[in-house]
Coordinates of C-alpha atoms and ligand atoms in Angstrom, one line a residue:
M18 CA -14.2 -11.7 -45.7
G19 CA -14.1 -15.0 -47.5
F20 CA -16.5 -16.9 -45.2
V21 CA -20.3 -17.3 -45.4
Y22 CA -22.9 -18.6 -42.9
E23 CA -24.2 -21.8 -44.5
E24 CA -27.0 -22.7 -42.1
A25 CA -28.1 -22.0 -38.6
Q26 CA -29.7 -24.9 -36.6
L27 CA -31.7 -24.5 -33.5
H28 CA -31.4 -27.5 -31.2
C29 CA -34.2 -28.1 -28.8
R30 CA -34.6 -30.3 -25.9
Q31 CA -38.1 -31.0 -24.6
G32 CA -39.4 -28.1 -26.5
Q33 CA -36.9 -25.6 -25.0
P34 CA -34.3 -24.1 -27.2
E35 CA -30.9 -25.4 -26.0
A36 CA -28.3 -24.2 -28.5
I37 CA -27.9 -22.5 -31.8
E38 CA -25.3 -23.8 -34.2
I39 CA -24.1 -21.7 -37.1
R40 CA -22.2 -23.6 -39.7
I41 CA -19.7 -21.6 -41.6
V42 CA -18.1 -22.5 -44.9
P43 CA -15.4 -20.8 -47.0
H44 CA -16.6 -18.5 -49.7
G45 CA -16.2 -20.3 -53.0
G46 CA -13.4 -18.8 -55.1
I47 CA -11.7 -16.9 -52.2
R48 CA -8.5 -18.5 -51.1
G49 CA -7.6 -19.0 -47.5
R50 CA -4.9 -16.8 -46.0
C51 CA -1.8 -17.9 -44.1
S52 CA -2.4 -17.3 -40.4
L53 CA 1.2 -16.0 -39.9
C54 CA 1.5 -13.5 -42.8
Q55 CA -2.2 -13.0 -43.7
R56 CA -1.3 -13.5 -47.4
P57 CA -3.6 -15.6 -49.6
A58 CA -2.2 -19.1 -50.2
A59 CA -3.1 -22.3 -52.0
G60 CA -5.3 -24.8 -50.2
Y61 CA -3.7 -27.9 -48.8
D62 CA -6.3 -29.9 -46.8
R63 CA -9.0 -29.5 -44.2
L64 CA -9.0 -30.2 -40.5
P65 CA -11.9 -31.8 -38.6
E66 CA -14.7 -29.5 -37.7
R67 CA -14.4 -27.4 -34.6
R68 CA -16.9 -25.4 -32.5
W69 CA -16.4 -22.0 -31.0
P70 CA -18.8 -20.4 -28.5
F71 CA -20.2 -17.2 -30.0
V72 CA -22.2 -14.5 -28.3
P73 CA -25.5 -15.9 -27.1
L74 CA -28.4 -14.9 -29.4
W75 CA -31.7 -14.3 -27.6
G76 CA -30.1 -15.8 -24.5
I77 CA -29.5 -19.1 -26.2
P78 CA -25.9 -20.5 -26.2
T79 CA -24.6 -20.1 -29.8
W80 CA -21.8 -21.8 -31.5
F81 CA -19.8 -21.4 -34.8
R82 CA -19.0 -24.7 -36.5
Y83 CA -16.3 -24.7 -39.1
A84 CA -13.7 -27.1 -40.5
P85 CA -10.5 -25.0 -40.8
R86 CA -8.4 -25.3 -44.0
R87 CA -4.7 -25.7 -44.0
V88 CA -2.9 -23.7 -46.7
Q89 CA 0.4 -23.9 -48.3
C90 CA 2.1 -20.6 -47.8
A91 CA 5.1 -19.8 -50.0
E92 CA 6.9 -18.5 -47.0
H93 CA 5.6 -20.5 -44.0
G94 CA 4.8 -23.9 -45.5
V95 CA 1.7 -25.8 -44.5
V96 CA -0.2 -23.8 -41.8
V97 CA -3.7 -23.4 -40.6
E98 CA -5.6 -20.6 -42.3
Q99 CA -6.4 -17.2 -40.8
I100 CA -9.8 -17.4 -39.1
P101 CA -11.2 -14.0 -38.5
W102 CA -13.5 -14.8 -35.5
S103 CA -10.8 -16.9 -33.8
E104 CA -7.8 -15.8 -31.8
G105 CA -5.0 -18.3 -32.2
K106 CA -5.6 -21.4 -30.1
R107 CA -8.2 -19.7 -27.9
P108 CA -11.3 -21.8 -27.8
V109 CA -13.8 -18.9 -27.9
T110 CA -14.7 -16.5 -30.7
R111 CA -13.2 -13.0 -30.5
A112 CA -16.8 -11.6 -30.4
M113 CA -17.6 -13.8 -27.4
M114 CA -14.4 -12.8 -25.6
G115 CA -15.1 -9.1 -26.1
F116 CA -18.7 -9.7 -25.0
L117 CA -17.7 -11.6 -21.8
A118 CA -15.0 -9.1 -21.0
R119 CA -17.3 -6.1 -21.3
W120 CA -19.9 -7.8 -19.1
G121 CA -17.1 -8.8 -16.7
R122 CA -16.6 -5.2 -15.9
R123 CA -20.2 -4.6 -14.9
L124 CA -20.9 -7.9 -13.1
S125 CA -18.5 -10.1 -11.1
W126 CA -16.9 -12.8 -13.2
R127 CA -18.9 -15.4 -11.4
E128 CA -22.1 -13.7 -12.3
T129 CA -21.0 -13.1 -15.8
A130 CA -20.3 -16.8 -16.2
Q131 CA -23.7 -17.8 -14.7
V132 CA -25.7 -15.4 -16.8
F133 CA -24.1 -16.5 -20.1
Q134 CA -23.8 -20.1 -19.2
T135 CA -20.1 -20.4 -19.4
S136 CA -17.3 -21.1 -16.9
W137 CA -15.5 -18.7 -14.6
E138 CA -12.3 -19.7 -16.4
S139 CA -13.8 -18.7 -19.7
V140 CA -14.7 -15.3 -18.4
Y141 CA -11.2 -14.9 -16.9
R142 CA -9.5 -15.9 -20.2
S143 CA -11.7 -13.5 -22.1
V144 CA -10.8 -10.6 -19.8
E145 CA -7.2 -11.6 -20.0
W146 CA -7.2 -11.4 -23.8
F147 CA -9.1 -8.1 -23.7
V148 CA -6.6 -6.6 -21.3
Q149 CA -3.5 -7.9 -23.1
W150 CA -4.8 -6.4 -26.3
G151 CA -5.4 -3.1 -24.5
L152 CA -2.0 -3.0 -22.9
T153 CA -0.2 -3.6 -26.2
H154 CA -2.3 -0.9 -27.9
R155 CA -2.4 1.8 -25.2
K156 CA -0.5 5.1 -25.7
L157 CA 1.7 6.5 -23.0
H158 CA 3.2 9.5 -24.8
E159 CA 1.1 12.1 -22.9
V160 CA 1.9 11.0 -19.4
E161 CA 3.2 13.9 -17.4
S162 CA 2.2 13.2 -13.8
L163 CA 2.6 9.9 -12.0
G164 CA 1.2 8.9 -8.7
V165 CA 3.0 6.1 -6.9
G166 CA 1.4 4.4 -4.0
E167 CA 1.0 1.2 -2.1
I168 CA -2.1 -0.8 -1.6
Y169 CA -2.6 -3.3 1.1
W170 CA -4.4 -6.5 0.2
G171 CA -4.7 -9.9 1.9
H172 CA -4.1 -10.6 5.5
G173 CA -1.3 -9.9 7.9
L174 CA 1.7 -7.6 7.4
R175 CA 3.9 -9.8 5.2
A176 CA 5.7 -8.0 2.4
D177 CA 3.7 -10.0 -0.1
N178 CA 0.5 -8.4 1.1
F179 CA 1.3 -5.0 -0.5
L180 CA 1.0 -3.9 -4.0
T181 CA 2.8 -1.1 -5.6
V182 CA 0.6 0.9 -8.0
I183 CA 1.5 3.5 -10.6
Y184 CA -1.1 5.9 -11.8
Q185 CA -1.3 8.5 -14.4
I186 CA -2.8 11.5 -12.5
D187 CA -3.0 14.1 -15.3
A188 CA -6.3 15.9 -15.2
P189 CA -7.5 14.8 -18.6
C190 CA -6.6 11.1 -18.0
R191 CA -6.4 9.4 -14.7
R192 CA -5.8 5.7 -14.9
L193 CA -3.9 2.7 -13.5
L194 CA -0.7 2.3 -15.5
W195 CA 1.0 -0.5 -13.6
V196 CA 0.6 -2.8 -10.7
G197 CA 3.2 -5.1 -9.1
K198 CA 3.7 -7.2 -6.0
R199 CA 5.4 -5.8 -2.9
R200 CA 6.5 -2.3 -2.2
S201 CA 10.3 -2.5 -2.6
E202 CA 12.8 -0.6 -4.6
A203 CA 12.9 -3.5 -7.0
T204 CA 9.1 -3.4 -7.5
L205 CA 9.1 0.3 -8.4
R206 CA 12.1 -0.1 -10.7
Q207 CA 10.3 -2.9 -12.5
G208 CA 7.2 -0.7 -12.9
L209 CA 9.1 2.3 -14.3
K210 CA 11.0 -0.1 -16.6
A211 CA 7.6 -1.4 -17.9
L212 CA 6.5 2.2 -18.7
G213 CA 9.8 2.7 -20.6
P214 CA 12.5 5.3 -20.4
E215 CA 10.7 7.8 -22.6
V216 CA 7.8 8.0 -20.3
V217 CA 10.0 8.2 -17.2
Q218 CA 12.3 10.9 -18.6
G219 CA 9.3 12.9 -19.8
L220 CA 7.7 13.2 -16.4
R221 CA 7.1 16.6 -14.9
F222 CA 5.5 15.6 -11.6
V223 CA 5.7 12.5 -9.4
C224 CA 3.5 12.2 -6.3
S225 CA 4.2 9.5 -3.6
D226 CA 4.2 9.0 0.1
M227 CA 7.3 9.0 2.3
W228 CA 8.1 5.4 1.8
K229 CA 11.8 5.3 1.6
P230 CA 12.2 2.7 -1.3
Y231 CA 9.9 4.9 -3.4
L232 CA 11.8 8.1 -2.6
K233 CA 15.1 6.5 -3.5
V234 CA 14.0 5.1 -6.9
I235 CA 12.1 8.3 -7.9
A236 CA 15.2 10.5 -7.1
A237 CA 17.4 8.2 -9.1
Q238 CA 15.3 7.7 -12.1
A239 CA 13.0 10.7 -12.5
G240 CA 15.2 13.4 -11.0
Q241 CA 14.0 16.0 -13.5
A242 CA 10.4 15.7 -12.2
L243 CA 9.1 17.7 -9.3
H244 CA 8.5 15.1 -6.5
V245 CA 5.5 16.0 -4.4
L246 CA 4.6 14.2 -1.2
D247 CA 1.2 12.9 -1.0
R248 CA -1.0 15.0 1.3
F249 CA -3.3 12.2 2.2
H250 CA -0.5 10.1 3.7
I251 CA 0.8 13.0 5.8
T252 CA -2.7 13.4 7.3
T253 CA -2.7 9.7 8.0
Y254 CA 0.6 9.9 9.8
L255 CA -0.8 12.7 12.0
N256 CA -3.9 10.8 12.7
Q257 CA -2.0 7.8 13.7
A258 CA 0.1 9.9 16.1
V259 CA -3.0 11.4 17.7
D260 CA -4.4 7.9 18.1
Q261 CA -1.2 6.6 19.7
V262 CA -1.3 9.5 22.2
R263 CA -5.0 8.8 23.0
R264 CA -4.5 5.1 23.5
A265 CA -1.5 5.5 25.8
E266 CA -3.3 8.2 27.8
S267 CA -6.5 6.1 28.0
T268 CA -4.6 3.2 29.6
R269 CA -2.8 5.5 32.0
L270 CA -6.1 7.2 33.1
R271 CA -8.0 4.0 33.6
A272 CA -5.5 3.1 36.3
Q273 CA -6.0 6.5 38.0
S274 CA -9.3 8.2 37.6
Q275 CA -12.5 6.9 36.1
Q276 CA -13.9 10.3 35.4
Q277 CA -11.1 11.4 33.2
A278 CA -10.9 8.1 31.5
Q279 CA -14.6 8.6 30.5
Q280 CA -13.6 11.7 28.5
L281 CA -11.6 9.6 26.1
K282 CA -14.1 6.9 25.6
H283 CA -15.6 6.5 22.1
M284 CA -13.5 9.5 21.0
R285 CA -11.4 7.7 18.5
W286 CA -13.3 8.7 15.4
P287 CA -14.2 12.3 16.4
L288 CA -10.5 12.9 17.0
L289 CA -9.5 11.5 13.6
R290 CA -12.0 13.6 11.6
R291 CA -11.3 17.1 10.5
G292 CA -12.4 19.3 13.4
S293 CA -14.8 21.3 11.3
R294 CA -16.6 18.1 10.3
V295 CA -17.4 17.0 13.9
R296 CA -21.0 17.9 14.9
G297 CA -23.7 17.3 17.4
R298 CA -23.0 15.3 20.6
A299 CA -19.6 14.2 19.4
R300 CA -18.8 17.9 19.1
Q301 CA -19.8 18.6 22.7
K302 CA -17.7 15.7 23.9
L303 CA -14.8 16.9 21.7
D304 CA -15.1 20.5 23.0
A305 CA -15.1 19.2 26.6
L306 CA -12.0 17.1 25.9
L307 CA -10.2 20.0 24.3
A308 CA -10.9 22.2 27.3
S309 CA -9.1 19.6 29.5
K310 CA -5.4 19.6 29.8
L311 CA -5.1 16.1 28.5
A312 CA -2.3 15.1 26.2
T313 CA -4.8 13.9 23.7
A314 CA -6.2 17.3 23.5
R315 CA -2.8 18.8 22.8
A316 CA -2.0 16.2 20.2
W317 CA -5.4 16.9 18.5
D318 CA -4.7 20.6 18.4
L319 CA -1.3 20.0 16.7
K320 CA -2.9 17.8 14.1
E321 CA -5.6 20.3 13.4
T322 CA -3.2 23.2 13.2
F323 CA -1.2 21.4 10.6
A324 CA -4.1 21.5 8.2
H325 CA -3.3 25.2 7.6
F326 CA -0.1 24.2 6.0
W327 CA -1.8 23.2 2.8
S328 CA -3.6 26.5 2.4
Y329 CA -0.5 28.6 1.8
K330 CA 0.2 30.0 -1.6
S331 CA 3.8 30.9 -1.2
V332 CA 6.6 28.5 -0.5
I333 CA 8.3 30.9 1.9
W334 CA 5.3 31.2 4.1
A335 CA 4.6 27.5 4.0
E336 CA 8.2 26.9 5.0
A337 CA 8.0 29.3 7.9
F338 CA 4.8 27.7 9.1
L339 CA 6.4 24.2 8.9
D340 CA 9.3 25.4 11.0
Y341 CA 6.9 26.9 13.6
W342 CA 4.8 23.8 13.7
C343 CA 7.7 21.4 14.1
Y344 CA 9.1 23.6 16.8
R345 CA 5.8 23.4 18.7
A346 CA 5.5 19.6 18.2
M347 CA 9.1 19.1 19.4
R348 CA 8.3 20.9 22.6
S349 CA 5.0 19.1 23.1
R350 CA 6.5 16.2 25.1
L351 CA 4.3 13.9 23.0
E352 CA 6.6 11.4 21.5
P353 CA 4.4 10.3 18.6
M354 CA 3.9 14.0 17.6
K355 CA 7.7 14.6 17.8
K356 CA 8.2 11.6 15.6
V357 CA 6.0 13.1 12.9
A358 CA 7.7 16.4 13.2
R359 CA 11.1 14.8 12.7
M360 CA 9.8 13.0 9.7
L361 CA 8.4 16.2 8.2
R362 CA 11.6 18.0 8.7
D363 CA 13.6 15.2 7.1
H364 CA 11.4 15.6 4.0
E365 CA 11.0 19.3 4.1
E366 CA 12.1 19.9 0.5
L367 CA 9.7 17.3 -0.9
L368 CA 6.9 18.7 1.2
L369 CA 7.4 22.2 -0.1
N370 CA 7.3 20.9 -3.7
W371 CA 3.6 20.7 -3.1
F372 CA 3.6 24.5 -3.4
R373 CA 6.1 24.6 -6.2
A374 CA 3.7 22.3 -8.2
K375 CA 1.1 25.0 -7.8
G376 CA -2.0 22.8 -7.9
E377 CA -0.8 20.8 -10.9
V378 CA -0.8 17.6 -8.9
S379 CA -4.0 16.4 -7.4
N380 CA -3.6 14.1 -4.4
A381 CA -7.3 13.5 -4.5
A382 CA -6.7 11.7 -7.8
V383 CA -4.4 9.2 -6.2
E384 CA -6.7 8.7 -3.3
G385 CA -9.7 8.3 -5.5
L386 CA -7.9 5.6 -7.6
N387 CA -6.7 3.9 -4.4
N388 CA -10.3 3.7 -3.2
K389 CA -11.4 2.2 -6.5
I390 CA -8.6 -0.4 -6.3
R391 CA -9.7 -1.4 -2.8
V392 CA -13.1 -2.1 -4.1
V393 CA -11.6 -4.5 -6.6
T394 CA -9.1 -6.1 -4.3
R395 CA -11.7 -6.6 -1.6
R396 CA -13.5 -8.9 -4.0
S397 CA -10.1 -10.6 -4.5
C398 CA -11.3 -13.9 -3.0
G399 CA -13.2 -14.2 -6.3
F400 CA -10.0 -13.9 -8.3
R401 CA -8.2 -17.0 -6.8
T402 CA -4.8 -15.9 -7.9
Y403 CA -2.8 -12.7 -7.9
E404 CA -2.6 -12.8 -11.7
A405 CA -6.4 -12.8 -12.0
M406 CA -6.6 -9.8 -9.7
E407 CA -4.0 -7.9 -11.6
I408 CA -6.0 -8.5 -14.8
A409 CA -9.1 -7.3 -13.1
L410 CA -7.4 -4.1 -11.9
Y411 CA -6.2 -3.2 -15.4
H412 CA -9.6 -4.1 -16.8
T413 CA -11.5 -1.8 -14.4
L414 CA -9.0 1.0 -13.9
G415 CA -6.6 1.0 -16.8
R416 CA -8.9 2.8 -19.3
L417 CA -7.4 0.6 -21.9
P418 CA -8.3 0.8 -25.6
E419 CA -10.6 -2.0 -26.6
P420 CA -10.3 -4.4 -29.6
E421 CA -12.7 -3.4 -32.3
S422 CA -15.5 -5.9 -32.7
T423 CA -17.7 -6.2 -35.8
H424 CA -20.5 -7.3 -33.5
R425 CA -21.3 -5.2 -30.5
F426 CA -23.8 -6.8 -28.3
C427 CA -23.4 -4.8 -25.1
Ligands
ZN27 ZN1 2.7 -17.1 -44.6

């Protein structure tokens, strides 16, 4: 490599090891290389000695000490030599950045900083370098299915509190490909642009929810792909409608009869779960409620019936079921359910694509990744800025290739 360890010094304070310093010198007879073109060049002069934090050895903070040479490159003039453990102007060795970044995936960044006696900032910069390396070296040529979704983070309902995420949801590789602020057309366009036209034109399936800006951009840019609506979101819309009916009815009943109002008390969660999953006392209450003529019971029944839709094998039968269900919902006199029915009708073609995709698209994949993202964003107070959170998301969910390190310490 052209460098040798000259000596290692252990510094102690009151009998306790405090730091290890490893002095490095150029290998005699091997010329320095230009840091721009990596070609050997004639020596010019030496700069003052610098220190780079290295991976702690036996838990003791460890430093490299070296006085970089400047070389006279035929092409680039006088420049600092190439230093293999160093990355440009970054103050920490590559090995240390890789080390901190790998630990930063298992522990929080704050914990990582504490354990290895460095700063939060230093962990952040290390992860950032790691992620940037991964993003420039990742391969996207086998992406066939995309999942597009929105993630809520922060507080309140301002547009800034949403993220648009793009996943690869192919069975062999599920990962986060892109994340951006807001959930507008511009956001998604920006995301697809980042993936590049080759990826977008090569897509076979795209899965998203019914959010209009997404639908528009996907239709315009990936028209060749089969666009499938996300089953999870449709279930969410149905649940929200049931809940609206329940709340309105609950208010109405409390004004009239206490006994009937009791039937709706504490029923929010049993009503939102899949019927077959409600057991025990909650089941008894649910059965009693369903036997009543309450609007909530009818709304619940509609929601529960819709679950059959997903079990069809043939597009034709699924379509027939959808028509039947919407017809019933429209006659239910339950405004929230009618609203869902109108929405499903408006998106009938995309809904039926679920059956045309014949199980090639897994909504569970999108939901699983969404859940993992929420785990990371929930810790977002520890990230201080959006940029730091974005880096953390790519780091934990991007399945990025990692820079090779000559030393692997973890
Ligand atoms: Zn050069």
